[in-house]
Structure formats: structure tokens, C-alpha cells
Amino acid sequence: LSSAPSASHCPQFHAMDTLQRNGYDLARAMATLVPQGGPVLCRDEMEEWSASEAMLFEEALEKYGKDFNDIRQDFLPWKSLASIVQFYYMWKTTDRYIQQV
């Protein structure tokens, strides 16, 4: 029986496939994986929030549920609606969310 690779193996398979497609030339394979000028780094939305803002968000979520407009208006008016929504989806992956479920 063959099983599908787990998600943790996918990057390894992609890297090995890229190496093979580039004739096992490591420098060339790495150049295809990393864009010119180095890797693109982006800040996690959770890094943009202070601990007190995160606590305000949790308090607002408890009061309003997922009514992000009310959360913004009454608790976090200095944050954009997009930032609040993005924070919510990242927050759902944290231990604090899991403990509340």
C-alpha cells in the first residue's frame, strides 16, 4: 500500500524535484527557489499587535462575536478592519483560542 506524503514532506519533495530539474546543480536550484535579492519576508500580523491590544480584541470578540465593525468601532478604532480580520484568523491558530473552544 502506498500512502500520500504528509504535509511535512511536501517542501522536501519540492526541493528534491527542483534539484533534479536543475541537473543536481545546487546553486542553480537554489536560485530558482529564492527570488533575486533574497527571500521575501513579511511580518506576521500578530507581531503588529501589543499584548494589551490582543486582550482588547479577545474582550471585544466575547462581547460582539465576529462583528468586526463593532469590534473596531468600540474597542480598536486605531486598527484597520482588514488588520482586525487578519488578526482574528491568525489568533484562531493560537493556544489561547484553542483553550477557549
Tab-separated table of N, CA and C in Angstrom:
chain	number	residue	atom	x	y	z
A	1	LEU	N	0.830	-1.185	0.000
A	1	LEU	CA	0.000	0.000	0.000
A	1	LEU	C	0.873	1.246	0.000
A	2	SER	N	0.564	2.149	-0.864
A	2	SER	CA	1.299	3.415	-0.852
A	2	SER	C	0.395	4.472	-0.258
A	3	SER	N	0.958	5.330	0.539
A	3	SER	CA	0.174	6.399	1.143
A	3	SER	C	0.656	7.735	0.601
A	4	ALA	N	-0.228	8.693	0.665
A	4	ALA	CA	0.134	10.041	0.212
A	4	ALA	C	1.149	10.633	1.182
A	5	PRO	N	2.053	11.454	0.684
A	5	PRO	CA	3.027	12.073	1.594
A	5	PRO	C	2.329	13.013	2.565
A	6	SER	N	2.844	13.107	3.756
A	6	SER	CA	2.280	14.034	4.726
A	6	SER	C	2.678	15.454	4.335
A	7	ALA	N	1.978	16.418	4.908
A	7	ALA	CA	2.255	17.822	4.592
A	7	ALA	C	3.691	18.201	4.931
A	8	SER	N	4.247	17.570	5.960
A	8	SER	CA	5.612	17.915	6.355
A	8	SER	C	6.642	17.474	5.326
A	9	HIS	N	6.274	16.522	4.466
A	9	HIS	CA	7.204	16.053	3.446
A	9	HIS	C	7.122	16.857	2.153
A	10	CYS	N	6.055	17.632	1.961
A	10	CYS	CA	5.873	18.363	0.713
A	10	CYS	C	7.019	19.317	0.390
A	11	PRO	N	7.493	20.134	1.331
A	11	PRO	CA	8.623	21.015	0.994
A	11	PRO	C	9.871	20.219	0.599
A	12	GLN	N	10.088	19.090	1.243
A	12	GLN	CA	11.245	18.253	0.908
A	12	GLN	C	11.103	17.704	-0.509
A	13	PHE	N	9.912	17.228	-0.864
A	13	PHE	CA	9.697	16.721	-2.217
A	13	PHE	C	9.874	17.827	-3.249
A	14	HIS	N	9.370	19.024	-2.932
A	14	HIS	CA	9.506	20.161	-3.851
A	14	HIS	C	10.986	20.501	-4.046
A	15	ALA	N	11.746	20.523	-2.955
A	15	ALA	CA	13.175	20.837	-3.048
A	15	ALA	C	13.911	19.781	-3.865
A	16	MET	N	13.610	18.507	-3.624
A	16	MET	CA	14.282	17.433	-4.370
A	16	MET	C	13.911	17.498	-5.851
A	17	ASP	N	12.651	17.781	-6.150
A	17	ASP	CA	12.217	17.899	-7.539
A	17	ASP	C	12.923	19.072	-8.219
A	18	THR	N	13.034	20.195	-7.518
A	18	THR	CA	13.726	21.369	-8.063
A	18	THR	C	15.186	21.061	-8.324
A	19	LEU	N	15.827	20.354	-7.408
A	19	LEU	CA	17.226	19.966	-7.585
A	19	LEU	C	17.381	19.076	-8.808
A	20	GLN	N	16.487	18.106	-8.963
A	20	GLN	CA	16.548	17.203	-10.120
A	20	GLN	C	16.329	17.976	-11.424
A	21	ARG	N	15.328	18.867	-11.453
A	21	ARG	CA	15.050	19.643	-12.667
A	21	ARG	C	16.208	20.551	-13.051
A	22	ASN	N	17.081	20.873	-12.098
A	22	ASN	CA	18.228	21.727	-12.375
A	22	ASN	C	19.518	20.925	-12.491
A	23	GLY	N	19.391	19.663	-12.877
A	23	GLY	CA	20.556	18.818	-13.128
A	23	GLY	C	21.460	18.650	-11.907
A	24	TYR	N	20.866	18.665	-10.714
A	24	TYR	CA	21.607	18.495	-9.447
A	24	TYR	C	22.663	19.584	-9.232
A	25	ASP	N	22.436	20.734	-9.887
A	25	ASP	CA	23.291	21.896	-9.669
A	25	ASP	C	22.652	22.685	-8.521
A	26	LEU	N	23.252	22.572	-7.340
A	26	LEU	CA	22.665	23.151	-6.148
A	26	LEU	C	22.489	24.669	-6.257
A	27	ALA	N	23.476	25.359	-6.759
A	27	ALA	CA	23.400	26.819	-6.882
A	27	ALA	C	22.248	27.226	-7.797
A	28	ARG	N	22.107	26.511	-8.924
A	28	ARG	CA	21.035	26.829	-9.870
A	28	ARG	C	19.666	26.516	-9.261
A	29	ALA	N	19.574	25.386	-8.559
A	29	ALA	CA	18.306	25.004	-7.924
A	29	ALA	C	17.905	26.033	-6.864
A	30	MET	N	18.861	26.465	-6.063
A	30	MET	CA	18.562	27.458	-5.032
A	30	MET	C	18.153	28.788	-5.651
A	31	ALA	N	18.752	29.128	-6.760
A	31	ALA	CA	18.398	30.377	-7.442
A	31	ALA	C	16.955	30.348	-7.922
A	32	THR	N	16.434	29.161	-8.287
A	32	THR	CA	15.037	29.079	-8.718
A	32	THR	C	14.085	29.119	-7.532
A	33	LEU	N	14.573	28.711	-6.351
A	33	LEU	CA	13.714	28.707	-5.166
A	33	LEU	C	13.679	30.053	-4.447
A	34	VAL	N	14.765	30.805	-4.500
A	34	VAL	CA	14.863	32.082	-3.795
A	34	VAL	C	14.873	33.201	-4.828
A	35	PRO	N	13.924	34.129	-4.747
A	35	PRO	CA	13.884	35.210	-5.728
A	35	PRO	C	15.129	36.089	-5.677
A	36	GLN	N	15.385	36.769	-6.789
A	36	GLN	CA	16.521	37.693	-6.873
A	36	GLN	C	16.452	38.702	-5.738
A	37	GLY	N	17.553	38.897	-5.047
A	37	GLY	CA	17.568	39.850	-3.947
A	37	GLY	C	17.282	39.211	-2.603
A	38	GLY	N	17.106	37.903	-2.559
A	38	GLY	CA	16.892	37.221	-1.290
A	38	GLY	C	15.436	36.856	-1.058
A	39	PRO	N	15.193	36.123	0.005
A	39	PRO	CA	13.819	35.696	0.288
A	39	PRO	C	12.925	36.885	0.648
A	40	VAL	N	11.665	36.722	0.342
A	40	VAL	CA	10.694	37.752	0.671
A	40	VAL	C	10.192	37.471	2.086
A	41	LEU	N	10.417	38.415	2.964
A	41	LEU	CA	9.976	38.258	4.344
A	41	LEU	C	8.809	39.193	4.599
A	42	CYS	N	7.827	38.710	5.300
A	42	CYS	CA	6.710	39.580	5.658
A	42	CYS	C	6.439	39.428	7.145
A	43	ARG	N	5.961	40.494	7.724
A	43	ARG	CA	5.682	40.473	9.156
A	43	ARG	C	4.361	39.777	9.397
A	44	ASP	N	4.328	38.971	10.403
A	44	ASP	CA	3.121	38.311	10.852
A	44	ASP	C	2.213	39.382	11.458
A	45	GLU	N	0.926	39.357	11.157
A	45	GLU	CA	0.009	40.360	11.691
A	45	GLU	C	0.035	40.372	13.220
A	46	MET	N	0.269	39.225	13.838
A	46	MET	CA	0.281	39.159	15.295
A	46	MET	C	1.459	39.941	15.881
A	47	GLU	N	2.528	40.107	15.113
A	47	GLU	CA	3.678	40.894	15.577
A	47	GLU	C	3.349	42.381	15.654
A	48	GLU	N	2.329	42.788	14.912
A	48	GLU	CA	1.950	44.199	14.853
A	48	GLU	C	1.052	44.607	16.029
A	49	TRP	N	0.624	43.646	16.831
A	49	TRP	CA	-0.317	43.906	17.911
A	49	TRP	C	0.391	43.775	19.258
A	50	SER	N	0.108	44.711	20.161
A	50	SER	CA	0.651	44.614	21.515
A	50	SER	C	-0.189	43.617	22.320
A	51	ALA	N	0.331	43.210	23.464
A	51	ALA	CA	-0.404	42.288	24.335
A	51	ALA	C	-1.714	42.920	24.800
A	52	SER	N	-1.680	44.208	25.088
A	52	SER	CA	-2.919	44.871	25.542
A	52	SER	C	-3.950	44.946	24.413
A	53	GLU	N	-3.495	45.146	23.179
A	53	GLU	CA	-4.424	45.154	22.040
A	53	GLU	C	-5.038	43.769	21.838
A	54	ALA	N	-4.226	42.738	22.011
A	54	ALA	CA	-4.739	41.369	21.878
A	54	ALA	C	-5.789	41.089	22.948
A	55	MET	N	-5.557	41.582	24.165
A	55	MET	CA	-6.538	41.392	25.245
A	55	MET	C	-7.833	42.154	24.926
A	56	LEU	N	-7.697	43.368	24.407
A	56	LEU	CA	-8.884	44.131	23.989
A	56	LEU	C	-9.652	43.374	22.910
A	57	PHE	N	-8.915	42.802	21.963
A	57	PHE	CA	-9.549	42.047	20.889
A	57	PHE	C	-10.353	40.880	21.457
A	58	GLU	N	-9.759	40.130	22.392
A	58	GLU	CA	-10.450	38.975	22.978
A	58	GLU	C	-11.695	39.412	23.746
A	59	GLU	N	-11.595	40.514	24.461
A	59	GLU	CA	-12.747	41.058	25.194
A	59	GLU	C	-13.853	41.451	24.205
A	60	ALA	N	-13.465	42.120	23.128
A	60	ALA	CA	-14.430	42.544	22.114
A	60	ALA	C	-15.065	41.348	21.416
A	61	LEU	N	-14.277	40.340	21.141
A	61	LEU	CA	-14.785	39.135	20.481
A	61	LEU	C	-15.820	38.449	21.361
A	62	GLU	N	-15.560	38.441	22.668
A	62	GLU	CA	-16.508	37.840	23.605
A	62	GLU	C	-17.821	38.632	23.610
A	63	LYS	N	-17.720	39.949	23.510
A	63	LYS	CA	-18.908	40.804	23.547
A	63	LYS	C	-19.688	40.779	22.229
A	64	TYR	N	-18.964	40.897	21.095
A	64	TYR	CA	-19.613	41.082	19.793
A	64	TYR	C	-19.561	39.874	18.866
A	65	GLY	N	-18.871	38.823	19.247
A	65	GLY	CA	-18.690	37.723	18.314
A	65	GLY	C	-17.812	38.190	17.162
A	66	LYS	N	-18.145	37.785	15.959
A	66	LYS	CA	-17.318	38.153	14.804
A	66	LYS	C	-17.830	39.414	14.098
A	67	ASP	N	-18.471	40.296	14.824
A	67	ASP	CA	-18.903	41.565	14.233
A	67	ASP	C	-17.704	42.522	14.283
A	68	PHE	N	-16.835	42.387	13.281
A	68	PHE	CA	-15.570	43.109	13.270
A	68	PHE	C	-15.737	44.626	13.201
A	69	ASN	N	-16.836	45.080	12.581
A	69	ASN	CA	-17.082	46.531	12.537
A	69	ASN	C	-17.302	47.080	13.947
A	70	ASP	N	-18.115	46.382	14.757
A	70	ASP	CA	-18.353	46.832	16.132
A	70	ASP	C	-17.091	46.697	16.970
A	71	ILE	N	-16.328	45.626	16.749
A	71	ILE	CA	-15.067	45.444	17.474
A	71	ILE	C	-14.162	46.647	17.211
A	72	ARG	N	-14.057	47.011	15.946
A	72	ARG	CA	-13.201	48.149	15.580
A	72	ARG	C	-13.730	49.445	16.184
A	73	GLN	N	-15.022	49.672	16.024
A	73	GLN	CA	-15.619	50.937	16.468
A	73	GLN	C	-15.490	51.114	17.983
A	74	ASP	N	-15.765	50.081	18.762
A	74	ASP	CA	-15.842	50.245	20.215
A	74	ASP	C	-14.564	49.876	20.965
A	75	PHE	N	-13.689	49.056	20.359
A	75	PHE	CA	-12.521	48.581	21.091
A	75	PHE	C	-11.185	48.960	20.448
A	76	LEU	N	-11.108	48.943	19.122
A	76	LEU	CA	-9.822	49.129	18.447
A	76	LEU	C	-9.939	50.104	17.258
A	77	PRO	N	-10.382	51.337	17.494
A	77	PRO	CA	-10.613	52.258	16.372
A	77	PRO	C	-9.349	52.645	15.615
A	78	TRP	N	-8.179	52.455	16.212
A	78	TRP	CA	-6.922	52.803	15.531
A	78	TRP	C	-6.435	51.687	14.606
A	79	LYS	N	-7.089	50.529	14.635
A	79	LYS	CA	-6.740	49.418	13.746
A	79	LYS	C	-7.658	49.434	12.529
A	80	SER	N	-7.130	49.008	11.395
A	80	SER	CA	-7.985	48.909	10.207
A	80	SER	C	-8.850	47.655	10.316
A	81	LEU	N	-9.962	47.660	9.612
A	81	LEU	CA	-10.847	46.498	9.605
A	81	LEU	C	-10.098	45.278	9.062
A	82	ALA	N	-9.315	45.480	8.013
A	82	ALA	CA	-8.539	44.377	7.424
A	82	ALA	C	-7.559	43.797	8.441
A	83	SER	N	-6.919	44.660	9.220
A	83	SER	CA	-5.967	44.211	10.232
A	83	SER	C	-6.665	43.371	11.300
A	84	ILE	N	-7.852	43.788	11.715
A	84	ILE	CA	-8.613	43.059	12.729
A	84	ILE	C	-9.034	41.693	12.207
A	85	VAL	N	-9.504	41.643	10.985
A	85	VAL	CA	-9.923	40.364	10.395
A	85	VAL	C	-8.717	39.432	10.250
A	86	GLN	N	-7.616	39.956	9.749
A	86	GLN	CA	-6.413	39.137	9.596
A	86	GLN	C	-5.924	38.647	10.960
A	87	PHE	N	-5.961	39.509	11.971
A	87	PHE	CA	-5.553	39.113	13.320
A	87	PHE	C	-6.447	37.995	13.836
A	88	TYR	N	-7.757	38.090	13.590
A	88	TYR	CA	-8.698	37.063	14.031
A	88	TYR	C	-8.307	35.693	13.488
A	89	TYR	N	-8.008	35.617	12.194
A	89	TYR	CA	-7.684	34.315	11.602
A	89	TYR	C	-6.342	33.786	12.098
A	90	MET	N	-5.400	34.647	12.397
A	90	MET	CA	-4.140	34.193	12.982
A	90	MET	C	-4.345	33.814	14.446
A	91	TRP	N	-5.162	34.578	15.165
A	91	TRP	CA	-5.452	34.306	16.574
A	91	TRP	C	-6.107	32.941	16.739
A	92	LYS	N	-6.935	32.546	15.755
A	92	LYS	CA	-7.596	31.237	15.831
A	92	LYS	C	-6.604	30.078	15.836
A	93	THR	N	-5.372	30.311	15.432
A	93	THR	CA	-4.372	29.238	15.404
A	93	THR	C	-3.547	29.191	16.688
A	94	THR	N	-3.839	30.085	17.637
A	94	THR	CA	-3.039	30.156	18.859
A	94	THR	C	-3.596	29.261	19.954
A	95	ASP	N	-2.780	28.998	20.955
A	95	ASP	CA	-3.207	28.210	22.109
A	95	ASP	C	-4.335	28.902	22.861
A	96	ARG	N	-4.327	30.224	22.892
A	96	ARG	CA	-5.386	30.949	23.618
A	96	ARG	C	-6.757	30.671	23.006
A	97	TYR	N	-6.831	30.597	21.692
A	97	TYR	CA	-8.105	30.267	21.029
A	97	TYR	C	-8.496	28.836	21.360
A	98	ILE	N	-7.561	27.921	21.252
A	98	ILE	CA	-7.835	26.502	21.492
A	98	ILE	C	-8.365	26.299	22.907
A	99	GLN	N	-7.816	27.034	23.879
A	99	GLN	CA	-8.266	26.910	25.267
A	99	GLN	C	-9.692	27.407	25.444
A	100	GLN	N	-10.141	28.317	24.589
A	100	GLN	CA	-11.478	28.881	24.720
A	100	GLN	C	-12.541	28.042	24.034
A	101	VAL	N	-12.129	27.145	23.160
A	101	VAL	CA	-13.103	26.336	22.404
A	101	VAL	C	-13.662	25.247	23.269
